[in-house]
Amino acid sequence: MNAASPASPVPHPLRVGLIGYGLAGSVFHAPMIAATDGLVLDTVVTSSPERQRQARAEHGEELRTAAGAGELFARADELDLVVVASPNRTHVELATRALEAGLAVVVDKPLAAGAAEAETLADLAERRGLLLSVFQNRRWDGDFLTLRDLLAEGALGEVWRFESRFERWRPNLKGGWRESGDPAELGGLLYDLGSHVVDQALTLFGPVTSVYAESDVRRPGAETDDDTFIALHHASGTRSHLWVSSTAAALGPRFRVLGSRAAYVKYGLDPQEDALRAGARPAPGEPWGAEPESAWGTLGSADDVRPVPSRAGDYPAYYAAVAAALREGGEPPVTAREAAEALRVLEAAR
């Protein structure tokens, strides 16, 4: 069952082929797929024998592996969904091949190098009647979910400024394609962490009318941006100030949201990534994504502030929504058109 439109019940779990078993594939996608009722990880594509062994060790010896995407697409009739978690430069090509093979597709962010390519993929998916979604997992960070609740309640009043930081202290280069200066690789923080902070800003405050950016290469030997600031003016009147950096020796607040009634200030990153990297996995009925009280944000003005309990983060909700869209029809949790809007902002910033 590949179409995104309503269909009759399927007698088997939806079978997923995962392309790529590096950080994105092994830490984010495979665990979430395995934890989702109604999805089964059928095949992992990686050319590395070591990663093939790792995938089978983590997901069972019955897991199929393939050295190349061609082997996967040759069995398209045995699959329901393909997840593209390979290097950024391959996203458009592999998503196109999957859609042309009649398969629904999830692509790790960024979907493409620019909005035009993203729109072309969206058009192809719509012509084929197939689901195409982008993995913007940070929409399910606990602090972001908490902020959405506060905005829905009107707790901040009219939001004048939204400050969002995704900062790290990594003064030494790690190497790899993410730090490559080759434009084809889509490396650098603008397209990596910038994809998250821009998507969150658009989700909260809608389209933008202007974009300003400062992008720098700070570290010795670096080839692409590692310290970037983006300012957005939303049509709603809100201004978003967004920072992404690998060179922040002192970290600023994750969120500082200033409104006409109150401000929300939150330090520290959502704990789900660290938990996944450490080997923890979500399981039905077990706590997941919760922050300690010491990490909660505060709401108020001047010295009159109170702690706000953080909602539990919920990365598993993304794939649960993908499975529901495949089985029942309707929009996926993140659409390709939404990804295109974020890419327009990133292109303007670049």
mmCIF file of C-alpha atoms in Angstrom:
data_model
loop_
_atom_site.group_PDB
_atom_site.id
_atom_site.type_symbol
_atom_site.label_atom_id
_atom_site.label_comp_id
_atom_site.label_asym_id
_atom_site.label_seq_id
_atom_site.Cartn_x
_atom_site.Cartn_y
_atom_site.Cartn_z
ATOM 1 C CA MET A 1 0.000 0.000 0.000
ATOM 2 C CA ASN A 2 1.856 3.080 -1.217
ATOM 3 C CA ALA A 3 -0.751 5.756 -1.857
ATOM 4 C CA ALA A 4 -1.359 8.646 0.499
ATOM 5 C CA SER A 5 -5.081 8.525 -0.167
ATOM 6 C CA PRO A 6 -7.493 6.396 1.927
ATOM 7 C CA ALA A 7 -7.169 2.690 1.306
ATOM 8 C CA SER A 8 -8.475 -0.580 2.643
ATOM 9 C CA PRO A 9 -6.767 -2.124 5.679
ATOM 10 C CA VAL A 10 -3.461 -3.879 5.045
ATOM 11 C CA PRO A 11 -3.054 -7.386 6.497
ATOM 12 C CA HIS A 12 0.610 -6.859 7.387
ATOM 13 C CA PRO A 13 2.730 -4.203 9.075
ATOM 14 C CA LEU A 14 4.002 -1.500 6.765
ATOM 15 C CA ARG A 15 7.439 -2.590 5.561
ATOM 16 C CA VAL A 16 10.170 0.041 5.635
ATOM 17 C CA GLY A 17 13.414 0.252 3.708
ATOM 18 C CA LEU A 18 16.008 2.548 5.312
ATOM 19 C CA ILE A 19 18.755 4.011 3.123
ATOM 20 C CA GLY A 20 21.736 5.018 5.225
ATOM 21 C CA TYR A 21 22.931 3.757 8.606
ATOM 22 C CA GLY A 22 25.156 6.533 9.824
ATOM 23 C CA LEU A 23 24.142 8.897 12.620
ATOM 24 C CA ALA A 24 20.734 9.768 11.164
ATOM 25 C CA GLY A 25 19.803 6.238 10.168
ATOM 26 C CA SER A 26 21.066 4.331 13.193
ATOM 27 C CA VAL A 27 20.316 6.819 15.988
ATOM 28 C CA PHE A 28 17.159 8.599 14.853
ATOM 29 C CA HIS A 29 15.282 6.719 12.142
ATOM 30 C CA ALA A 30 15.787 3.016 12.830
ATOM 31 C CA PRO A 31 14.882 3.241 16.548
ATOM 32 C CA MET A 32 11.755 5.313 15.825
ATOM 33 C CA ILE A 33 10.634 2.939 13.078
ATOM 34 C CA ALA A 34 11.196 -0.061 15.345
ATOM 35 C CA ALA A 35 9.202 1.620 18.127
ATOM 36 C CA THR A 36 6.183 2.430 15.938
ATOM 37 C CA ASP A 37 3.190 0.125 16.035
ATOM 38 C CA GLY A 38 2.339 -0.962 12.500
ATOM 39 C CA LEU A 39 5.819 -0.369 11.039
ATOM 40 C CA VAL A 40 8.551 -2.961 10.613
ATOM 41 C CA LEU A 41 12.135 -2.271 9.575
ATOM 42 C CA ASP A 42 12.570 -4.644 6.647
ATOM 43 C CA THR A 43 15.829 -3.595 4.972
ATOM 44 C CA VAL A 44 18.791 -1.349 5.728
ATOM 45 C CA VAL A 45 20.915 -0.080 2.854
ATOM 46 C CA THR A 46 24.568 0.633 3.619
ATOM 47 C CA SER A 47 27.709 -0.206 1.689
ATOM 48 C CA SER A 48 29.638 -0.744 4.932
ATOM 49 C CA PRO A 49 29.825 -4.401 6.036
ATOM 50 C CA GLU A 50 30.481 -3.182 9.578
ATOM 51 C CA ARG A 51 27.291 -1.109 9.585
ATOM 52 C CA GLN A 52 25.363 -4.009 8.078
ATOM 53 C CA ARG A 53 26.474 -6.156 11.010
ATOM 54 C CA GLN A 54 25.593 -3.359 13.422
ATOM 55 C CA ALA A 55 22.099 -3.057 11.954
ATOM 56 C CA ARG A 56 21.437 -6.801 12.310
ATOM 57 C CA ALA A 57 22.821 -6.798 15.850
ATOM 58 C CA GLU A 58 20.508 -3.943 16.799
ATOM 59 C CA HIS A 59 17.370 -5.037 14.930
ATOM 60 C CA GLY A 60 17.612 -8.806 14.580
ATOM 61 C CA GLU A 61 19.357 -11.237 12.271
ATOM 62 C CA GLU A 62 16.201 -11.459 10.178
ATOM 63 C CA LEU A 63 16.766 -7.861 9.062
ATOM 64 C CA ARG A 64 17.704 -7.692 5.400
ATOM 65 C CA THR A 65 20.661 -5.563 4.318
ATOM 66 C CA ALA A 66 21.720 -4.279 0.926
ATOM 67 C CA ALA A 67 24.892 -2.619 -0.306
ATOM 68 C CA GLY A 68 23.126 -0.205 -2.655
ATOM 69 C CA ALA A 69 19.792 1.474 -3.230
ATOM 70 C CA GLY A 70 19.324 -0.368 -6.514
ATOM 71 C CA GLU A 71 18.895 -3.640 -4.620
ATOM 72 C CA LEU A 72 16.171 -2.007 -2.551
ATOM 73 C CA PHE A 73 14.253 -0.529 -5.490
ATOM 74 C CA ALA A 74 14.395 -3.885 -7.293
ATOM 75 C CA ARG A 75 12.146 -5.161 -4.474
ATOM 76 C CA ALA A 76 9.829 -2.146 -4.451
ATOM 77 C CA ASP A 77 6.729 -4.346 -4.572
ATOM 78 C CA GLU A 78 7.755 -5.864 -1.214
ATOM 79 C CA LEU A 79 7.930 -2.493 0.571
ATOM 80 C CA ASP A 80 5.545 0.268 1.636
ATOM 81 C CA LEU A 81 7.875 3.087 2.670
ATOM 82 C CA VAL A 82 11.439 4.176 1.964
ATOM 83 C CA VAL A 83 13.339 6.403 4.406
ATOM 84 C CA VAL A 84 16.239 8.404 2.973
ATOM 85 C CA ALA A 85 18.825 9.019 5.704
ATOM 86 C CA SER A 86 21.890 9.192 3.477
ATOM 87 C CA PRO A 87 24.187 12.232 2.953
ATOM 88 C CA ASN A 88 22.414 15.442 1.939
ATOM 89 C CA ARG A 89 23.721 15.425 -1.636
ATOM 90 C CA THR A 90 21.785 12.186 -2.352
ATOM 91 C CA HIS A 91 18.374 13.208 -0.980
ATOM 92 C CA VAL A 92 16.766 14.444 -4.194
ATOM 93 C CA GLU A 93 18.050 11.609 -6.371
ATOM 94 C CA LEU A 94 17.003 8.847 -3.966
ATOM 95 C CA ALA A 95 13.620 10.391 -3.179
ATOM 96 C CA THR A 96 12.925 10.700 -6.904
ATOM 97 C CA ARG A 97 13.871 7.071 -7.538
ATOM 98 C CA ALA A 98 11.697 5.899 -4.662
ATOM 99 C CA LEU A 99 8.656 7.863 -5.858
ATOM 100 C CA GLU A 100 9.152 6.641 -9.409
ATOM 101 C CA ALA A 101 9.240 3.098 -8.016
ATOM 102 C CA GLY A 102 5.818 3.696 -6.478
ATOM 103 C CA LEU A 103 6.964 4.004 -2.874
ATOM 104 C CA ALA A 104 6.010 6.468 -0.159
ATOM 105 C CA VAL A 105 9.041 8.393 1.093
ATOM 106 C CA VAL A 106 10.377 10.032 4.244
ATOM 107 C CA VAL A 107 13.496 12.158 3.721
ATOM 108 C CA ASP A 108 15.775 13.417 6.452
ATOM 109 C CA LYS A 109 16.190 17.194 6.458
ATOM 110 C CA PRO A 110 17.097 19.085 4.343
ATOM 111 C CA LEU A 111 14.853 17.714 1.627
ATOM 112 C CA ALA A 112 16.856 19.417 -1.125
ATOM 113 C CA ALA A 113 19.365 22.167 -1.865
ATOM 114 C CA GLY A 114 16.627 24.636 -2.660
ATOM 115 C CA ALA A 115 12.905 25.272 -2.822
ATOM 116 C CA ALA A 116 12.613 24.585 -6.565
ATOM 117 C CA GLU A 117 13.905 21.016 -6.172
ATOM 118 C CA ALA A 118 11.628 20.492 -3.180
ATOM 119 C CA GLU A 119 8.604 21.689 -5.146
ATOM 120 C CA THR A 120 9.520 19.373 -8.022
ATOM 121 C CA LEU A 121 9.573 16.420 -5.623
ATOM 122 C CA ALA A 122 6.245 17.515 -4.121
ATOM 123 C CA ASP A 123 4.726 17.693 -7.603
ATOM 124 C CA LEU A 124 5.999 14.197 -8.435
ATOM 125 C CA ALA A 125 4.577 12.754 -5.214
ATOM 126 C CA GLU A 126 1.188 14.364 -5.860
ATOM 127 C CA ARG A 127 1.079 13.083 -9.456
ATOM 128 C CA ARG A 128 1.853 9.569 -8.220
ATOM 129 C CA GLY A 129 -0.542 9.806 -5.282
ATOM 130 C CA LEU A 130 2.278 9.012 -2.834
ATOM 131 C CA LEU A 131 3.207 10.266 0.608
ATOM 132 C CA LEU A 132 6.322 12.438 0.774
ATOM 133 C CA SER A 133 7.379 13.770 4.160
ATOM 134 C CA VAL A 134 10.456 15.390 5.709
ATOM 135 C CA PHE A 135 11.844 14.322 9.086
ATOM 136 C CA GLN A 136 11.754 17.535 11.134
ATOM 137 C CA ASN A 137 11.983 15.775 14.491
ATOM 138 C CA ARG A 138 12.617 18.991 16.449
ATOM 139 C CA ARG A 139 8.905 19.819 16.170
ATOM 140 C CA TRP A 140 8.561 17.122 18.827
ATOM 141 C CA ASP A 141 11.150 18.493 21.248
ATOM 142 C CA GLY A 142 9.585 18.822 24.685
ATOM 143 C CA ASP A 143 10.433 22.514 25.049
ATOM 144 C CA PHE A 144 8.968 23.282 21.615
ATOM 145 C CA LEU A 145 5.761 21.418 22.494
ATOM 146 C CA THR A 146 5.636 23.375 25.759
ATOM 147 C CA LEU A 147 6.057 26.681 23.922
ATOM 148 C CA ARG A 148 3.277 25.780 21.476
ATOM 149 C CA ASP A 149 0.972 25.147 24.421
ATOM 150 C CA LEU A 150 1.856 28.510 25.985
ATOM 151 C CA LEU A 151 1.186 30.309 22.704
ATOM 152 C CA ALA A 152 -2.155 28.511 22.262
ATOM 153 C CA GLU A 153 -3.157 29.586 25.780
ATOM 154 C CA GLY A 154 -2.200 33.197 25.086
ATOM 155 C CA ALA A 155 0.153 33.119 28.086
ATOM 156 C CA LEU A 156 2.705 35.387 26.400
ATOM 157 C CA GLY A 157 0.256 37.762 24.737
ATOM 158 C CA GLU A 158 1.392 39.111 21.369
ATOM 159 C CA VAL A 159 4.835 37.701 20.625
ATOM 160 C CA TRP A 160 7.235 40.459 19.676
ATOM 161 C CA ARG A 161 10.450 38.500 19.412
ATOM 162 C CA PHE A 162 11.292 34.801 19.215
ATOM 163 C CA GLU A 163 14.900 33.920 20.022
ATOM 164 C CA SER A 164 16.056 30.381 19.313
ATOM 165 C CA ARG A 165 19.572 29.001 19.749
ATOM 166 C CA PHE A 166 21.068 25.687 18.755
ATOM 167 C CA GLU A 167 24.589 26.205 20.023
ATOM 168 C CA ARG A 168 27.453 23.855 20.775
ATOM 169 C CA TRP A 169 31.087 24.140 21.827
ATOM 170 C CA ARG A 170 33.060 22.124 19.275
ATOM 171 C CA PRO A 171 36.277 24.066 18.665
ATOM 172 C CA ASN A 172 37.919 21.132 16.871
ATOM 173 C CA LEU A 173 36.813 19.859 13.473
ATOM 174 C CA LYS A 174 35.348 16.339 13.271
ATOM 175 C CA GLY A 175 35.728 15.891 9.513
ATOM 176 C CA GLY A 176 33.266 14.284 7.110
ATOM 177 C CA TRP A 177 30.858 15.634 4.530
ATOM 178 C CA ARG A 178 28.984 17.833 7.024
ATOM 179 C CA GLU A 179 32.077 20.044 7.274
ATOM 180 C CA SER A 180 32.934 19.957 3.572
ATOM 181 C CA GLY A 181 33.145 23.194 1.625
ATOM 182 C CA ASP A 182 31.859 21.523 -1.564
ATOM 183 C CA PRO A 183 28.477 23.201 -2.250
ATOM 184 C CA ALA A 184 27.121 19.898 -3.575
ATOM 185 C CA GLU A 185 27.484 18.327 -0.121
ATOM 186 C CA LEU A 186 25.098 20.849 1.520
ATOM 187 C CA GLY A 187 27.342 20.882 4.556
ATOM 188 C CA GLY A 188 27.596 23.584 7.189
ATOM 189 C CA LEU A 189 25.315 24.618 10.010
ATOM 190 C CA LEU A 190 22.940 26.731 7.904
ATOM 191 C CA TYR A 191 21.452 23.643 6.261
ATOM 192 C CA ASP A 192 22.018 21.344 9.252
ATOM 193 C CA LEU A 193 20.872 22.983 12.478
ATOM 194 C CA GLY A 194 19.474 25.936 10.530
ATOM 195 C CA SER A 195 16.888 23.601 9.013
ATOM 196 C CA HIS A 196 15.567 22.976 12.527
ATOM 197 C CA VAL A 197 15.432 26.530 13.877
ATOM 198 C CA VAL A 198 13.907 27.933 10.678
ATOM 199 C CA ASP A 199 11.290 25.176 10.519
ATOM 200 C CA GLN A 200 10.338 25.821 14.149
ATOM 201 C CA ALA A 201 10.034 29.574 13.562
ATOM 202 C CA LEU A 202 7.807 29.089 10.498
ATOM 203 C CA THR A 203 5.677 26.519 12.326
ATOM 204 C CA LEU A 204 5.071 28.917 15.213
ATOM 205 C CA PHE A 205 4.772 32.282 13.481
ATOM 206 C CA GLY A 206 4.073 31.675 9.804
ATOM 207 C CA PRO A 207 5.553 33.055 6.583
ATOM 208 C CA VAL A 208 8.299 35.668 6.485
ATOM 209 C CA THR A 209 8.610 38.884 4.524
ATOM 210 C CA SER A 210 12.351 39.483 4.945
ATOM 211 C CA VAL A 211 15.506 37.557 5.820
ATOM 212 C CA TYR A 212 18.843 38.852 7.135
ATOM 213 C CA ALA A 213 21.812 36.624 7.898
ATOM 214 C CA GLU A 214 25.396 36.659 9.144
ATOM 215 C CA SER A 215 27.321 33.486 8.366
ATOM 216 C CA ASP A 216 30.939 32.926 9.353
ATOM 217 C CA VAL A 217 33.666 30.295 9.142
ATOM 218 C CA ARG A 218 35.394 30.580 12.524
ATOM 219 C CA ARG A 219 37.482 27.481 13.219
ATOM 220 C CA PRO A 220 40.965 27.027 11.716
ATOM 221 C CA GLY A 221 40.766 24.702 8.749
ATOM 222 C CA ALA A 222 36.974 24.866 8.499
ATOM 223 C CA GLU A 223 35.553 24.986 4.976
ATOM 224 C CA THR A 224 31.923 25.894 5.630
ATOM 225 C CA ASP A 225 29.822 27.941 8.037
ATOM 226 C CA ASP A 226 30.096 27.041 11.703
ATOM 227 C CA ASP A 227 28.632 30.202 13.280
ATOM 228 C CA THR A 228 25.467 31.665 11.741
ATOM 229 C CA PHE A 229 22.768 34.142 12.749
ATOM 230 C CA ILE A 230 19.435 34.557 10.926
ATOM 231 C CA ALA A 231 16.851 37.284 11.490
ATOM 232 C CA LEU A 232 13.330 36.832 10.116
ATOM 233 C CA HIS A 233 10.448 39.289 9.949
ATOM 234 C CA HIS A 234 7.203 37.327 9.882
ATOM 235 C CA ALA A 235 4.090 38.606 8.144
ATOM 236 C CA SER A 236 2.385 38.262 11.535
ATOM 237 C CA GLY A 237 4.676 40.977 12.944
ATOM 238 C CA THR A 238 6.856 38.700 15.067
ATOM 239 C CA ARG A 239 10.603 38.886 14.601
ATOM 240 C CA SER A 240 12.643 35.693 14.915
ATOM 241 C CA HIS A 241 16.328 35.803 15.855
ATOM 242 C CA LEU A 242 17.976 32.432 15.272
ATOM 243 C CA TRP A 243 21.503 31.281 16.146
ATOM 244 C CA VAL A 244 23.292 28.069 15.134
ATOM 245 C CA SER A 245 26.893 27.635 16.188
ATOM 246 C CA SER A 246 29.673 25.161 16.883
ATOM 247 C CA THR A 247 31.803 27.879 18.446
ATOM 248 C CA ALA A 248 29.773 28.980 21.485
ATOM 249 C CA ALA A 249 32.011 28.666 24.546
ATOM 250 C CA ALA A 250 29.057 29.799 26.697
ATOM 251 C CA LEU A 251 25.610 28.657 25.636
ATOM 252 C CA GLY A 252 22.708 31.079 25.485
ATOM 253 C CA PRO A 253 19.089 30.146 26.224
ATOM 254 C CA ARG A 254 17.547 27.571 23.908
ATOM 255 C CA PHE A 255 14.455 29.807 23.739
ATOM 256 C CA ARG A 256 13.802 33.374 24.858
ATOM 257 C CA VAL A 257 10.350 34.424 23.709
ATOM 258 C CA LEU A 258 9.279 37.984 24.480
ATOM 259 C CA GLY A 259 5.580 38.869 24.410
ATOM 260 C CA SER A 260 3.285 41.699 25.433
ATOM 261 C CA ARG A 261 2.213 39.849 28.613
ATOM 262 C CA ALA A 262 5.167 37.671 29.572
ATOM 263 C CA ALA A 263 8.367 35.991 28.461
ATOM 264 C CA TYR A 264 9.295 32.318 28.267
ATOM 265 C CA VAL A 265 12.963 31.464 28.816
ATOM 266 C CA LYS A 266 14.346 27.942 28.499
ATOM 267 C CA TYR A 267 17.914 26.648 28.749
ATOM 268 C CA GLY A 268 19.276 23.310 27.569
ATOM 269 C CA LEU A 269 18.494 20.983 24.681
ATOM 270 C CA ASP A 270 15.721 18.408 24.610
ATOM 271 C CA PRO A 271 17.099 15.156 26.115
ATOM 272 C CA GLN A 272 15.926 12.745 23.400
ATOM 273 C CA GLU A 273 19.013 12.960 21.158
ATOM 274 C CA ASP A 274 21.411 12.308 24.027
ATOM 275 C CA ALA A 275 19.239 9.398 25.188
ATOM 276 C CA LEU A 276 19.218 7.857 21.711
ATOM 277 C CA ARG A 277 22.971 8.310 21.289
ATOM 278 C CA ALA A 278 23.472 6.575 24.653
ATOM 279 C CA GLY A 279 21.476 3.579 23.436
ATOM 280 C CA ALA A 280 18.124 4.237 25.141
ATOM 281 C CA ARG A 281 15.061 3.345 23.078
ATOM 282 C CA PRO A 282 11.384 4.313 23.444
ATOM 283 C CA ALA A 283 9.074 1.496 24.481
ATOM 284 C CA PRO A 284 5.277 1.349 24.955
ATOM 285 C CA GLY A 285 4.265 2.332 28.468
ATOM 286 C CA GLU A 286 7.767 3.417 29.441
ATOM 287 C CA PRO A 287 8.721 7.041 30.229
ATOM 288 C CA TRP A 288 10.379 8.838 27.330
ATOM 289 C CA GLY A 289 11.591 12.350 26.621
ATOM 290 C CA ALA A 290 10.981 13.785 30.101
ATOM 291 C CA GLU A 291 13.192 16.538 31.534
ATOM 292 C CA PRO A 292 14.137 16.967 35.187
ATOM 293 C CA GLU A 293 12.593 19.907 37.004
ATOM 294 C CA SER A 294 15.976 21.628 37.034
ATOM 295 C CA ALA A 295 15.754 21.945 33.230
ATOM 296 C CA TRP A 296 12.273 23.498 33.066
ATOM 297 C CA GLY A 297 11.830 26.940 31.576
ATOM 298 C CA THR A 298 10.278 29.956 33.261
ATOM 299 C CA LEU A 299 7.311 32.160 32.396
ATOM 300 C CA GLY A 300 6.673 35.678 33.601
ATOM 301 C CA SER A 301 8.070 39.213 33.552
ATOM 302 C CA ALA A 302 11.002 40.905 35.319
ATOM 303 C CA ASP A 303 11.374 39.198 38.725
ATOM 304 C CA ASP A 304 7.853 37.738 38.723
ATOM 305 C CA VAL A 305 8.505 34.393 37.061
ATOM 306 C CA ARG A 306 7.437 30.824 37.697
ATOM 307 C CA PRO A 307 8.768 27.495 36.429
ATOM 308 C CA VAL A 308 6.819 25.836 33.621
ATOM 309 C CA PRO A 309 6.927 22.017 33.544
ATOM 310 C CA SER A 310 8.306 20.850 30.210
ATOM 311 C CA ARG A 311 6.174 18.463 28.223
ATOM 312 C CA ALA A 312 7.813 15.162 27.473
ATOM 313 C CA GLY A 313 9.506 15.117 24.083
ATOM 314 C CA ASP A 314 7.913 12.783 21.573
ATOM 315 C CA TYR A 315 9.999 11.870 18.525
ATOM 316 C CA PRO A 316 8.020 8.609 18.167
ATOM 317 C CA ALA A 317 4.955 10.718 17.312
ATOM 318 C CA TYR A 318 6.448 11.554 13.910
ATOM 319 C CA TYR A 319 6.505 7.968 12.609
ATOM 320 C CA ALA A 320 3.187 7.183 14.286
ATOM 321 C CA ALA A 321 1.694 10.014 12.203
ATOM 322 C CA VAL A 322 3.401 8.733 9.049
ATOM 323 C CA ALA A 323 1.939 5.261 9.635
ATOM 324 C CA ALA A 324 -1.518 6.764 10.209
ATOM 325 C CA ALA A 325 -1.288 8.817 7.006
ATOM 326 C CA LEU A 326 -0.303 5.750 5.006
ATOM 327 C CA ARG A 327 -3.085 3.606 6.411
ATOM 328 C CA GLU A 328 -5.887 6.166 6.671
ATOM 329 C CA GLY A 329 -4.967 8.885 4.182
ATOM 330 C CA GLY A 330 -4.484 12.545 4.865
ATOM 331 C CA GLU A 331 -1.453 14.782 5.198
ATOM 332 C CA PRO A 332 1.820 13.532 6.675
ATOM 333 C CA PRO A 333 3.145 15.236 9.831
ATOM 334 C CA VAL A 334 5.554 17.408 7.804
ATOM 335 C CA THR A 335 4.846 18.077 4.136
ATOM 336 C CA ALA A 336 7.249 18.679 1.264
ATOM 337 C CA ARG A 337 5.578 22.070 0.653
ATOM 338 C CA GLU A 338 6.429 23.087 4.225
ATOM 339 C CA ALA A 339 10.003 21.978 3.627
ATOM 340 C CA ALA A 340 10.098 24.107 0.480
ATOM 341 C CA GLU A 341 9.059 27.194 2.477
ATOM 342 C CA ALA A 342 11.898 26.607 4.934
ATOM 343 C CA LEU A 343 14.328 26.131 2.057
ATOM 344 C CA ARG A 344 13.282 29.488 0.610
ATOM 345 C CA VAL A 345 14.370 31.085 3.873
ATOM 346 C CA LEU A 346 17.657 29.136 3.942
ATOM 347 C CA GLU A 347 18.383 30.096 0.341
ATOM 348 C CA ALA A 348 17.725 33.762 1.128
ATOM 349 C CA ALA A 349 20.007 33.509 4.173
ATOM 350 C CA ARG A 350 22.770 31.911 2.123
#
